[in-house]
CSV table of C-alpha atoms in Angstrom, one decimal:
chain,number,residue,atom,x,y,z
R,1,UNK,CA,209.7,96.1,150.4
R,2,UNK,CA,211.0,94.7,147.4
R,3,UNK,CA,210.9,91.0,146.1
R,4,UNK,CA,214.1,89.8,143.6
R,5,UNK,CA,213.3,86.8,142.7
R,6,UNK,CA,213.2,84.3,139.2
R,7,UNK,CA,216.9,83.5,139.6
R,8,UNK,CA,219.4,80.7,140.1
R,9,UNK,CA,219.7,81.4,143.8
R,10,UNK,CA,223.3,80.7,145.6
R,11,UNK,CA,223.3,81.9,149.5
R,12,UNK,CA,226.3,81.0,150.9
R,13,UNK,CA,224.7,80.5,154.0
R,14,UNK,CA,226.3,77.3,155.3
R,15,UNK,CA,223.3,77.0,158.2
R,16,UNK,CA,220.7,77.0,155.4
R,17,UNK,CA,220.0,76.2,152.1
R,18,UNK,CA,222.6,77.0,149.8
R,19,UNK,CA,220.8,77.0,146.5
R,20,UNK,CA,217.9,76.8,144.9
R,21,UNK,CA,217.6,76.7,141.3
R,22,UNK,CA,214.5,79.4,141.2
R,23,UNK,CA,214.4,81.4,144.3
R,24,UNK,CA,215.3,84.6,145.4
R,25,UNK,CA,215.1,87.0,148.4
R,26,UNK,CA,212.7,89.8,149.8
R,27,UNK,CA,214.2,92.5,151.5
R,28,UNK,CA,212.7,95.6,153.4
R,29,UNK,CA,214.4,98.5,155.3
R,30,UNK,CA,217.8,97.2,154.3
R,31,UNK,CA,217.9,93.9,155.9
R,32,UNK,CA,216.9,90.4,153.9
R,33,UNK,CA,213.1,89.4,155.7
R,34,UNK,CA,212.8,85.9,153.5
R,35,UNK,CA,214.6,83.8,151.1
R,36,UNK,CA,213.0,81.4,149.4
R,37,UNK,CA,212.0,80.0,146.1
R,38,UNK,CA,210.2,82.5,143.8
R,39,UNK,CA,206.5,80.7,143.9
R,40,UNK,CA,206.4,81.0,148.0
R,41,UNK,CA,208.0,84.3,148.1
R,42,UNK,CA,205.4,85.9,145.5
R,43,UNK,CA,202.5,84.1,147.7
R,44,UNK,CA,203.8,85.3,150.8
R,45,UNK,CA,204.7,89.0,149.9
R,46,UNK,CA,202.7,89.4,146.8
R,47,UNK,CA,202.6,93.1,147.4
R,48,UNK,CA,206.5,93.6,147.3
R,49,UNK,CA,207.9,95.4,144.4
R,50,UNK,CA,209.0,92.7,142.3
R,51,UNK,CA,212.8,92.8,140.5
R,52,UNK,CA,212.7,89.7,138.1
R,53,UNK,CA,216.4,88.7,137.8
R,54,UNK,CA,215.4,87.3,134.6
R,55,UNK,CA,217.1,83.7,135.3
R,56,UNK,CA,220.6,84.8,136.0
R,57,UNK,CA,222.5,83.9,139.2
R,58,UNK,CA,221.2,85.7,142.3
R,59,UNK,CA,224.2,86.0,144.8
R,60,UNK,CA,226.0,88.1,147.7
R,61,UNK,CA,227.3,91.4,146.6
R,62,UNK,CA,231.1,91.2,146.6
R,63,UNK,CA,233.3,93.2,149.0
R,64,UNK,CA,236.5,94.5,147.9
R,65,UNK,CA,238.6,95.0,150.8
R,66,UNK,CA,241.4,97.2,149.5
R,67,UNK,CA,241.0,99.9,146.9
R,68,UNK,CA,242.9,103.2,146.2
R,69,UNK,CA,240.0,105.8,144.8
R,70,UNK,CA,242.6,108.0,144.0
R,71,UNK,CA,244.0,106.2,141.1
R,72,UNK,CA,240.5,105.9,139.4
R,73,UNK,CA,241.6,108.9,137.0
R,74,UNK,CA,245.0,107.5,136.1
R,75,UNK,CA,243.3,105.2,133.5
R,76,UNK,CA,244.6,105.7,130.1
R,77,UNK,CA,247.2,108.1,131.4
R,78,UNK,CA,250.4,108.6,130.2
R,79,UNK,CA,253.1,110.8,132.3
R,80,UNK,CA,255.9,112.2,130.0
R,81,UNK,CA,259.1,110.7,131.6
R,82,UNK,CA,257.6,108.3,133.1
R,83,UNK,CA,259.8,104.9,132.7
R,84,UNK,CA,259.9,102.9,136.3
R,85,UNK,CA,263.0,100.3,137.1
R,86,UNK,CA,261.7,99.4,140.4
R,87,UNK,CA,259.0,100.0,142.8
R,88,UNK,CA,260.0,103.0,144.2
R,89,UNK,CA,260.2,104.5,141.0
R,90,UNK,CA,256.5,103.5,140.2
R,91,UNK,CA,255.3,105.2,143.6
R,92,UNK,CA,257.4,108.4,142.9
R,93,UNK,CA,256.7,108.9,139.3
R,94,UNK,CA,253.2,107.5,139.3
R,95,UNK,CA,250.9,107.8,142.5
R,96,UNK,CA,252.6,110.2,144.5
R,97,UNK,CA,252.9,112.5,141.8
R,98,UNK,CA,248.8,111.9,141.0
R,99,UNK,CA,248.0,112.9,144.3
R,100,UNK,CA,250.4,115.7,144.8
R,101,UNK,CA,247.7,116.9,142.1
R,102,UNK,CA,244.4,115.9,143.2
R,103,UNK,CA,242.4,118.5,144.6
R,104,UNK,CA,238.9,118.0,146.9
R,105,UNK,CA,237.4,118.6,142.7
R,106,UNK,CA,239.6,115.2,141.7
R,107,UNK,CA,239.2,113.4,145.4
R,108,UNK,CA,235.2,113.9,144.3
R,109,UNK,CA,235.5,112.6,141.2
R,110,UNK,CA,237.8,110.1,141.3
R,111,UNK,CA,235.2,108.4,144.3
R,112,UNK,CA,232.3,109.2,141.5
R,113,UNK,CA,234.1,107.0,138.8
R,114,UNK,CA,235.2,104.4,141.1
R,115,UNK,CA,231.5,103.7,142.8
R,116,UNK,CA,229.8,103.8,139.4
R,117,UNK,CA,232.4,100.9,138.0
R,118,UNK,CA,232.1,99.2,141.4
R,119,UNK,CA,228.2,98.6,141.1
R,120,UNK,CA,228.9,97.8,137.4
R,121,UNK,CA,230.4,95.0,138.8
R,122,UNK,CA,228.8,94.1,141.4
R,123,UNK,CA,231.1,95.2,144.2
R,124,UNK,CA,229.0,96.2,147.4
R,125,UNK,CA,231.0,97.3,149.7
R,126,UNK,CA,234.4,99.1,149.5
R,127,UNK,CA,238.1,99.6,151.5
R,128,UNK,CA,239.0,102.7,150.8
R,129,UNK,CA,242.5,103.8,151.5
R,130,UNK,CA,242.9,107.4,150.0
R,131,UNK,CA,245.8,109.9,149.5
R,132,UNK,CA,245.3,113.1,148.0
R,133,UNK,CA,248.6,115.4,149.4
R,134,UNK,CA,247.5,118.3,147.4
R,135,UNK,CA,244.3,119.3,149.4
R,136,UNK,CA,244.3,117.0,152.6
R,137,UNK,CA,241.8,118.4,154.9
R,138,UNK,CA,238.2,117.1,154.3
R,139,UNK,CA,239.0,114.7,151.6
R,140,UNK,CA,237.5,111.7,153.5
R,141,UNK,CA,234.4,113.5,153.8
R,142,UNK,CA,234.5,114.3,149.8
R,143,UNK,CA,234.3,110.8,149.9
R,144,UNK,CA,232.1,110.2,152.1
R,145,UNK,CA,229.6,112.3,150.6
R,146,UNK,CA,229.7,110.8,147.1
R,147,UNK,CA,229.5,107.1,148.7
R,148,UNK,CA,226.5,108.4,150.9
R,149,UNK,CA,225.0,109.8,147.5
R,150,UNK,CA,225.4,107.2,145.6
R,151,UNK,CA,224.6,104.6,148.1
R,152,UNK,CA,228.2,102.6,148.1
R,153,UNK,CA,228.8,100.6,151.4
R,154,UNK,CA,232.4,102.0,152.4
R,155,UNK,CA,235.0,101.9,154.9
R,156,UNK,CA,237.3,105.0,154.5
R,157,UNK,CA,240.9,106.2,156.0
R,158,UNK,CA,243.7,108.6,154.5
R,159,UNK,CA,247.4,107.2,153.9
R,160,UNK,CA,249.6,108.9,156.8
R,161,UNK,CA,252.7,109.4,155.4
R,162,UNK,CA,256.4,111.8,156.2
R,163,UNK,CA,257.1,111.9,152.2
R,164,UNK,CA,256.0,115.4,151.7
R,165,UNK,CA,257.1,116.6,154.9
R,166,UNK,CA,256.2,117.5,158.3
R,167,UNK,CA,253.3,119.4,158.0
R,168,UNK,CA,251.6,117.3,155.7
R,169,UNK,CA,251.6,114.2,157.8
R,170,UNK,CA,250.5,116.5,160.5
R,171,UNK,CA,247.4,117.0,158.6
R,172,UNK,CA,247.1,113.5,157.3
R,173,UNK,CA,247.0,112.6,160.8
R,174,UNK,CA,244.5,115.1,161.6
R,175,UNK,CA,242.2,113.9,158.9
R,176,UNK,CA,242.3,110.1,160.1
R,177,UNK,CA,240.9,111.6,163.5
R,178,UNK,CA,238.2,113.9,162.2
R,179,UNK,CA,236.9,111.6,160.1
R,180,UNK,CA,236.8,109.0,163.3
R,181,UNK,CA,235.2,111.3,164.8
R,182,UNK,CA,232.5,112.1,162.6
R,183,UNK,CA,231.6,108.3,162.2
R,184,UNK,CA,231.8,107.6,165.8
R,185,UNK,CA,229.0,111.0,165.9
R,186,UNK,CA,226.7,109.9,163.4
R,187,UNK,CA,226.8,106.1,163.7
R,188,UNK,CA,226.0,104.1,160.2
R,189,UNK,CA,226.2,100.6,158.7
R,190,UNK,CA,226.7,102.3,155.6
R,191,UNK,CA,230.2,104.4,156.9
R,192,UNK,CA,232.9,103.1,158.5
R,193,UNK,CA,236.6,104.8,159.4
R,194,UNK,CA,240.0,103.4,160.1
R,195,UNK,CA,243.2,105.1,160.5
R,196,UNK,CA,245.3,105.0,157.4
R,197,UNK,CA,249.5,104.5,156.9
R,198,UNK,CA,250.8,104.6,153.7
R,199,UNK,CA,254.0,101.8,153.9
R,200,UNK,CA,257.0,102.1,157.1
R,201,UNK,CA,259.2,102.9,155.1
R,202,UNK,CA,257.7,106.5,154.6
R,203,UNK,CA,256.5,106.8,158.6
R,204,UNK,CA,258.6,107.6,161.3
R,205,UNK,CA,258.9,106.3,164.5
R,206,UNK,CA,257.6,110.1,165.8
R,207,UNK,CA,254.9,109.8,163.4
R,208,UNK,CA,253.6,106.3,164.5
R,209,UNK,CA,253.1,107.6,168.1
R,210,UNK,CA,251.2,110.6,166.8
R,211,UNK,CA,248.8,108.3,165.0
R,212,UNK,CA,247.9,106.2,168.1
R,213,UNK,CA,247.8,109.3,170.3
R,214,UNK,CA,245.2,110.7,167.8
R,215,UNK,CA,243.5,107.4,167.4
R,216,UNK,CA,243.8,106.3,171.1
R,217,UNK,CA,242.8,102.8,170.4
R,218,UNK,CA,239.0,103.5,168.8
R,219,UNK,CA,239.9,102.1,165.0
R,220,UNK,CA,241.8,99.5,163.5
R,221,UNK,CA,244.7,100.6,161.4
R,222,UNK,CA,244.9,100.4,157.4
R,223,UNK,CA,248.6,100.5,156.5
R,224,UNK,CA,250.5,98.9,153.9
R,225,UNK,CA,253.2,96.4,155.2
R,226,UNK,CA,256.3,94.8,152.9
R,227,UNK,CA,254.7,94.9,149.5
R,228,UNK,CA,258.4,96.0,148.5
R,229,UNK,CA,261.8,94.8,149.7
R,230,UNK,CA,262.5,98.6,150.3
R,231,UNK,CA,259.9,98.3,153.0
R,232,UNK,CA,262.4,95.4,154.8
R,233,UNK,CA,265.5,97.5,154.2
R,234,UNK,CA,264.3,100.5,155.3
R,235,UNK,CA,263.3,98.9,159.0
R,236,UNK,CA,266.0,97.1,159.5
R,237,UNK,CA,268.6,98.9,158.4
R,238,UNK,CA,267.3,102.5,160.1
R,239,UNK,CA,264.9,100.8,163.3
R,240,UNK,CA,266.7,97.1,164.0
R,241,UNK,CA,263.1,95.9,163.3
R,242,UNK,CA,261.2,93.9,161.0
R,243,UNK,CA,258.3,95.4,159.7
R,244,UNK,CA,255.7,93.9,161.5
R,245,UNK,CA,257.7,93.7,164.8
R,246,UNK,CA,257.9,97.6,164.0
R,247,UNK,CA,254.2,97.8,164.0
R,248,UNK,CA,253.9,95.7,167.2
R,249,UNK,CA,256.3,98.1,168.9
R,250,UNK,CA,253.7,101.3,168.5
R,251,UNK,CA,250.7,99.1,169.1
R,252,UNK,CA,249.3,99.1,165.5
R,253,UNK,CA,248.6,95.1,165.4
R,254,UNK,CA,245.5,93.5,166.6
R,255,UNK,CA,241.8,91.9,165.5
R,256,UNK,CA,241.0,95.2,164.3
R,257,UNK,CA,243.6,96.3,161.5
R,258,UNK,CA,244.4,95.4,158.0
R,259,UNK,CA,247.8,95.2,156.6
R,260,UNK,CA,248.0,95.2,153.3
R,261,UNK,CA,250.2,93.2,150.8
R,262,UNK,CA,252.5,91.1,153.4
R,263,UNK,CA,254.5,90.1,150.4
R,264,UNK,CA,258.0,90.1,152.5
R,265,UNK,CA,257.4,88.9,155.5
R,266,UNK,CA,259.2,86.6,157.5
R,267,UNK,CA,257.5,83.4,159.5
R,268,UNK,CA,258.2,84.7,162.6
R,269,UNK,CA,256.5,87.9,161.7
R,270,UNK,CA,253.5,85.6,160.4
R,271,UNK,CA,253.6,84.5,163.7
R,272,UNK,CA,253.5,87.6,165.2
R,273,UNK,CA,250.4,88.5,163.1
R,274,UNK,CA,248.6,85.7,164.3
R,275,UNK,CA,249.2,86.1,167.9
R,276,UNK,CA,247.7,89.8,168.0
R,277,UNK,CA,244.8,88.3,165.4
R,278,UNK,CA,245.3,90.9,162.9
R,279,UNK,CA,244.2,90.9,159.4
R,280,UNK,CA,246.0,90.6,155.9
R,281,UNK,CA,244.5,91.6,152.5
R,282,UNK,CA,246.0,89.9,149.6
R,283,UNK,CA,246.0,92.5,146.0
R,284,UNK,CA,247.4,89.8,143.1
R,285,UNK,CA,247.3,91.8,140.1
R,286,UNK,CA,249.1,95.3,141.5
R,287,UNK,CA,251.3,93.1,143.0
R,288,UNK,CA,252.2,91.2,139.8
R,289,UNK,CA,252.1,94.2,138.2
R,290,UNK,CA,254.2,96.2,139.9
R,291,UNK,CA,256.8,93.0,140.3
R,292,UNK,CA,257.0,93.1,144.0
R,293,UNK,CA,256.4,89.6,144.3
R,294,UNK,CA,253.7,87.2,145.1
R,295,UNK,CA,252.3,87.4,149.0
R,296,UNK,CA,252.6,84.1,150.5
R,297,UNK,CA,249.1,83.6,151.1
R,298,UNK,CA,249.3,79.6,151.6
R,299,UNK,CA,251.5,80.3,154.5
R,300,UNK,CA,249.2,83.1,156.0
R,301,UNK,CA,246.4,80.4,155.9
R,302,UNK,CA,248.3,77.7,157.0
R,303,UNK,CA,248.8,80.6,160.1
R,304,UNK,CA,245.2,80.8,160.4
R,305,UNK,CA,245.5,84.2,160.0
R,306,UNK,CA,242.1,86.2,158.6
R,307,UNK,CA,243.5,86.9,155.2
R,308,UNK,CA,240.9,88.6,152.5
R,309,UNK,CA,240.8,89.5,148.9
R,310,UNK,CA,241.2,93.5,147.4
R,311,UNK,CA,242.3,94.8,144.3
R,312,UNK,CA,244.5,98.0,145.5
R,313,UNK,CA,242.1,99.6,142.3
R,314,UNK,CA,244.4,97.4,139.6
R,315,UNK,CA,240.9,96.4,138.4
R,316,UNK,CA,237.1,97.0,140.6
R,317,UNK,CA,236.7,93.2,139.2
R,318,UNK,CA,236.8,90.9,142.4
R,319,UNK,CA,236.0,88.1,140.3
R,320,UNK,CA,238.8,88.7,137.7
R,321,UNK,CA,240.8,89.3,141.3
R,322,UNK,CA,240.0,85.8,142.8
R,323,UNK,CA,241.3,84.5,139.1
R,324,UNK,CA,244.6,85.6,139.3
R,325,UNK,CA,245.1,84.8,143.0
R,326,UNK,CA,244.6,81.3,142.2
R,327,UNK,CA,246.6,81.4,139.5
R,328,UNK,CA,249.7,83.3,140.9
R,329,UNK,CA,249.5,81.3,144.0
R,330,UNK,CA,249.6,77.9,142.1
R,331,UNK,CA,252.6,79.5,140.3
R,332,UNK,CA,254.6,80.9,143.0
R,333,UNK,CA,254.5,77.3,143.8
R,334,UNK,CA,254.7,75.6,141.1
R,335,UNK,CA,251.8,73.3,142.4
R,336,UNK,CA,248.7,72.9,140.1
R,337,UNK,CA,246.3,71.3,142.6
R,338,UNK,CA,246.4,74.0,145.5
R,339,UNK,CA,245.0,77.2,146.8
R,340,UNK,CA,241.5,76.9,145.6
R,341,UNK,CA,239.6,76.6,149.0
R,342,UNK,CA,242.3,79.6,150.4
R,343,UNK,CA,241.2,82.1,147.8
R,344,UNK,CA,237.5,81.5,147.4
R,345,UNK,CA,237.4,81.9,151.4
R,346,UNK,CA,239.7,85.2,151.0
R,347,UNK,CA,236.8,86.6,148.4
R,348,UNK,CA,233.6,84.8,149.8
R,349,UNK,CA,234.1,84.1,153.6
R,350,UNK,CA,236.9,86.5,155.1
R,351,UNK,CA,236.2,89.8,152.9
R,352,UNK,CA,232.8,89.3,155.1
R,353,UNK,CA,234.3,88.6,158.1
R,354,UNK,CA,236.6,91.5,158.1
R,355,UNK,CA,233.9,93.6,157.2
R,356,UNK,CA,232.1,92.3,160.6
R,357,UNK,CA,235.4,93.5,162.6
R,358,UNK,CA,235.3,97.0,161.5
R,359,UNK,CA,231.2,97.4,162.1
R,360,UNK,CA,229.7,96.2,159.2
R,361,UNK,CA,226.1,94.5,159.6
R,362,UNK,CA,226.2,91.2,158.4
R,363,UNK,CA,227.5,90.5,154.8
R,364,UNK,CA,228.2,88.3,152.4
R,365,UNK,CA,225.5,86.0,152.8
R,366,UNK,CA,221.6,85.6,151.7
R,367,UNK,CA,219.3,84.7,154.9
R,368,UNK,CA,217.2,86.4,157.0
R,369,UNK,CA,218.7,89.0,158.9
R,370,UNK,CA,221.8,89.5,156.3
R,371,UNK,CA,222.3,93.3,154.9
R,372,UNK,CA,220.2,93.3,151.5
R,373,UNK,CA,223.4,93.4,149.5
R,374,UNK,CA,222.7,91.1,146.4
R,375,UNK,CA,224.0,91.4,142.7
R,376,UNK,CA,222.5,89.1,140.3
R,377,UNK,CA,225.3,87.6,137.7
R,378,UNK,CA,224.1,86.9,133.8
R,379,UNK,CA,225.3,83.5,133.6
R,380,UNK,CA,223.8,81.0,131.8
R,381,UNK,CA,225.4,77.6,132.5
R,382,UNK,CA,225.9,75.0,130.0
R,383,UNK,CA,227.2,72.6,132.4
R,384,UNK,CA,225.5,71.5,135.9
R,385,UNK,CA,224.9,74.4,138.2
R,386,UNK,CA,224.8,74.5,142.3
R,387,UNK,CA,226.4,75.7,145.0
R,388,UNK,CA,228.5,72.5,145.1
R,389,UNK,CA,230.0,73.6,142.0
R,390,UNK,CA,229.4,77.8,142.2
R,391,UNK,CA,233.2,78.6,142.8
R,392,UNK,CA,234.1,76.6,139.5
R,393,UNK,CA,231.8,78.7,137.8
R,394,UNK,CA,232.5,81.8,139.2
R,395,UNK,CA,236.6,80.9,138.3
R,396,UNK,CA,236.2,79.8,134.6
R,397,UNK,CA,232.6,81.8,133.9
R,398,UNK,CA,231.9,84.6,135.6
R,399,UNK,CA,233.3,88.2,135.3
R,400,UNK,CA,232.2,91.4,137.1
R,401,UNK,CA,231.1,92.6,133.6
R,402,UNK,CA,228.1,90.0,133.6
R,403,UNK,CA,226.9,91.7,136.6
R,404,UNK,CA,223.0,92.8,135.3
R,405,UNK,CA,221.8,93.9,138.7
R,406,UNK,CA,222.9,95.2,142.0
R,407,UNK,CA,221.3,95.8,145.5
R,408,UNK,CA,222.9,97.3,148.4
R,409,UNK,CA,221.0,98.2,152.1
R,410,UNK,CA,217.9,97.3,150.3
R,411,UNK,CA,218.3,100.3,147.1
R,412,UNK,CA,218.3,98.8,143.7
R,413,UNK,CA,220.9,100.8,142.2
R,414,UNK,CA,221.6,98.9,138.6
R,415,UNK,CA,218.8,97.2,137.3
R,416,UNK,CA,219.1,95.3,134.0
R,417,UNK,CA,222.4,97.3,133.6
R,418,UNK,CA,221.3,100.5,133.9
R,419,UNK,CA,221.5,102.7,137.1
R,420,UNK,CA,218.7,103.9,138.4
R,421,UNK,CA,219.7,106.4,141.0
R,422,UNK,CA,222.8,108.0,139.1
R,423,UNK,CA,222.6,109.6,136.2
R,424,UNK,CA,225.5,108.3,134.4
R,425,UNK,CA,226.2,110.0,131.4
R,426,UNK,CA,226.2,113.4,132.9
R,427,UNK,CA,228.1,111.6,135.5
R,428,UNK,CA,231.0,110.6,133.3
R,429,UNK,CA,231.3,114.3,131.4
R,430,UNK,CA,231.7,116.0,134.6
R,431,UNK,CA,234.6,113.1,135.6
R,432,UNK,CA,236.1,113.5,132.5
R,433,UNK,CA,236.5,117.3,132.6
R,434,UNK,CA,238.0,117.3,135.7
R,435,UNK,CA,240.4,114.1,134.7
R,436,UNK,CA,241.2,116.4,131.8
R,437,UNK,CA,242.2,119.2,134.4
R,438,UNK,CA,244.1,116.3,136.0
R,439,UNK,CA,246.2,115.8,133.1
R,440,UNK,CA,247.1,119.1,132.0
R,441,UNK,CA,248.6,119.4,135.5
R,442,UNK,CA,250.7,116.3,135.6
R,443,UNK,CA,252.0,116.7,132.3
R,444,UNK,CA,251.6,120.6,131.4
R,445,UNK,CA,249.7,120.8,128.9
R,446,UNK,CA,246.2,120.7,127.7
R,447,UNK,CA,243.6,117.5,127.5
């Protein structure tokens, strides 16, 4: 049983009390027993092991509900004739040729570095959606594995894709089953699976039925849908069909499945994603950066379409995500005054909410019952502080960086800034001797 407590204490729970300027939360056998302020919680559990969150902001941890862990080692990199024009390019040239080189050794690593940086920042619980063509089989469970180690909440599927060939999406296919498998065998709140696509544009028509034949209906899908214009072309030009009606067509769509991106799509396909209730992830910074476009994430609301907040592993900072979300979206625009209530509920409502859909316990809230998933921020506020103000706060004075503690299924895994179950700086030399591996490879020579 442990007791974290001595903080500025925001719940989110909208049935309870939202804040309290010293409280905090006791939590036993991963599940939050109490909240309340810090004087009745030490009375009432005074033998709970006591974290003092040393006045900072005691909060939710934060979900990020689309990552790639494969790009974790491509920070810093530089490929030798590497010069993108358009998106393609940066897929061909970039990631694909990355994970045409990653091996089970760089899968393992790569999900190392990006779960240590994710509780650096206080990121809880993770979307995974992995690609790794050079060694395919039992790459999920590399995963798997290191998240299990190192106690990372995670939701996992591999990117089916025809871009290397036959055989390989054969085997990409294969993998999304086995590891559905596996988690419906050995049931956890920790693990979850879907079944991964990488974008249409690289799946065929023969290759969609193979993935619901192998799924059969148990998982929701994880595909990327029209974060490029090549995306549109590509289905109407070879299939008659808009993306999403594509997806409709081999029963991909429904409460279930995320599609990532939705940059280019059309209102009727909006619609379309409405009426089978499926989810939409919005990833502002990759998207931006990549100059795809900006998703039209004030029209998915107005939809009431469950839309949520991920980073596609452009940063493991959800809070420096949620920043340029509002931003872009007020730009895209050209309206100052609007999108704030959209994106805080993408990062601190829906991310929860899809979460809930795939099996998750509860999340993203701080009551009784909740998973004992809490970060506690370093913040000091110099202006008035509650949780009629918290998003303000968290826009224009919080980054993931300020994260001093993090909690997740009851474990205290970074306390004061320092992990406490990882040993991180024998950690980091083993990621950076195979990142060095890494690199020779994609550019021939030595690191």
């Amino acid at each position: 049983m442990i007791r974290l407590a001595n903080g500025k204490l925001i719940t989110r729970d909208p049935d309870g009390t939202g804040y309290l300027p010293d409280g905090g939360v006791v939590t036993d056998g991963g599940k939050i027993v109490a909240v309340g302020t810090t004087a009745e919680l030490a009375e009432r559990y005074p033998e709970a092991e006591f974290v003092d969150a040393r006045g900072g902001v005691i909060m939710p941890g934060l979900i990020n509900a689309h990552t790639h862990i494969y790009s974790a080692l491509a920070r810093g990199l530089s490929i030798d004739g590497y010069n993108p024009t358009n998106f393609y390019e940066v897929l061909d040239g970039q990631w694909w040729y990355i994970d045409r080189n990653l091996d089970l050794a760089a899968t393992r690593a790569s999900a190392r570095a990006l779960v240590i940086d994710s509780i650096k920042q206080g990121v809880t619980t993770i979307f995974d959606h992995h690609a790794s063509f050079c060694q395919i089989p039992g790459s999920l469970m590399e995963i798997a594995n290191v998240t299990r180690d190192m106690g990372m909440r995670a939701c996992l599927c591999y990117e089916v894709s025809d871009r290397d060939g036959e055989e390989k999406a054969l085997q990409s296919v294969r993998e999304n089953k086995d590891f559905i498998d596996y988690c419906e065998a050995n049931p956890s709140e920790m693990l979850k699976a879907m079944f991964g696509g990488h974008a249409l544009f690289t799946i065929s028509d023969k290759t969609f039925d193979r993935m619901a034949a192998a799924n059969a209906g148990r998982a929701g899908y994880h595909i990327h849908v029209s974060e490029g214009m090549n995306d549109v072309y590509d289905s109407l030009q070879n299939y008659g069909r808009r993306p999403v009606q594509r997806l409709q067509d081999h029963g991909i769509l429904g409460p279930k499945t995320i599609l990532g991106h939705c940059i280019h799509v059309s209102t009727a396909e909006m619609e379309l994603i409405k009426a089978t209730d499926t989810m939409c992830v919005n990833n502002p910074e990759s998207n931006m950066g990549n100059a795809v476009g900006i998703s039209p994430v004030l029209q998915l609301y107005k939809q009431g379409i469950l839309i949520g907040l991920g980073t596609d592993a452009y940063t493991n900072d959800m809070l420096e995500s949620i920043k340029v979300a509002l931003c872009s979206q007020r730009h895209n625009v050209c309206l100052p005054g609007v999108g704030w209530c959209e994106v805080t509920d993408m990062l601190f409502k829906n991310n929860a909410k899809m979460a809930a859909r795939c099996g998750f316990p509860e999340l993203g809230v701080l009551r009784a019952g909740a998973a004992a998933d809490v970060i506690v921020m370093d913040y000091k506020p110099f202006t008035p502080f509650s949780d009629a103000n918290i998003d303000g706060h968290m826009l224009f004075g919080m980054t993931g960086r300020q994260c001093q503690t993090t909690m997740i299924n009851g474990k205290v895994l970074m306390k004061d800034r320092q992990l406490t179950e990882i040993d991180e700086e024998a950690v980091n030399a083993e990621i950076l001797e195979v990142s060095r591996k890494l690199w020779g490879r994609l550019n021939r020579r030595e690191y």
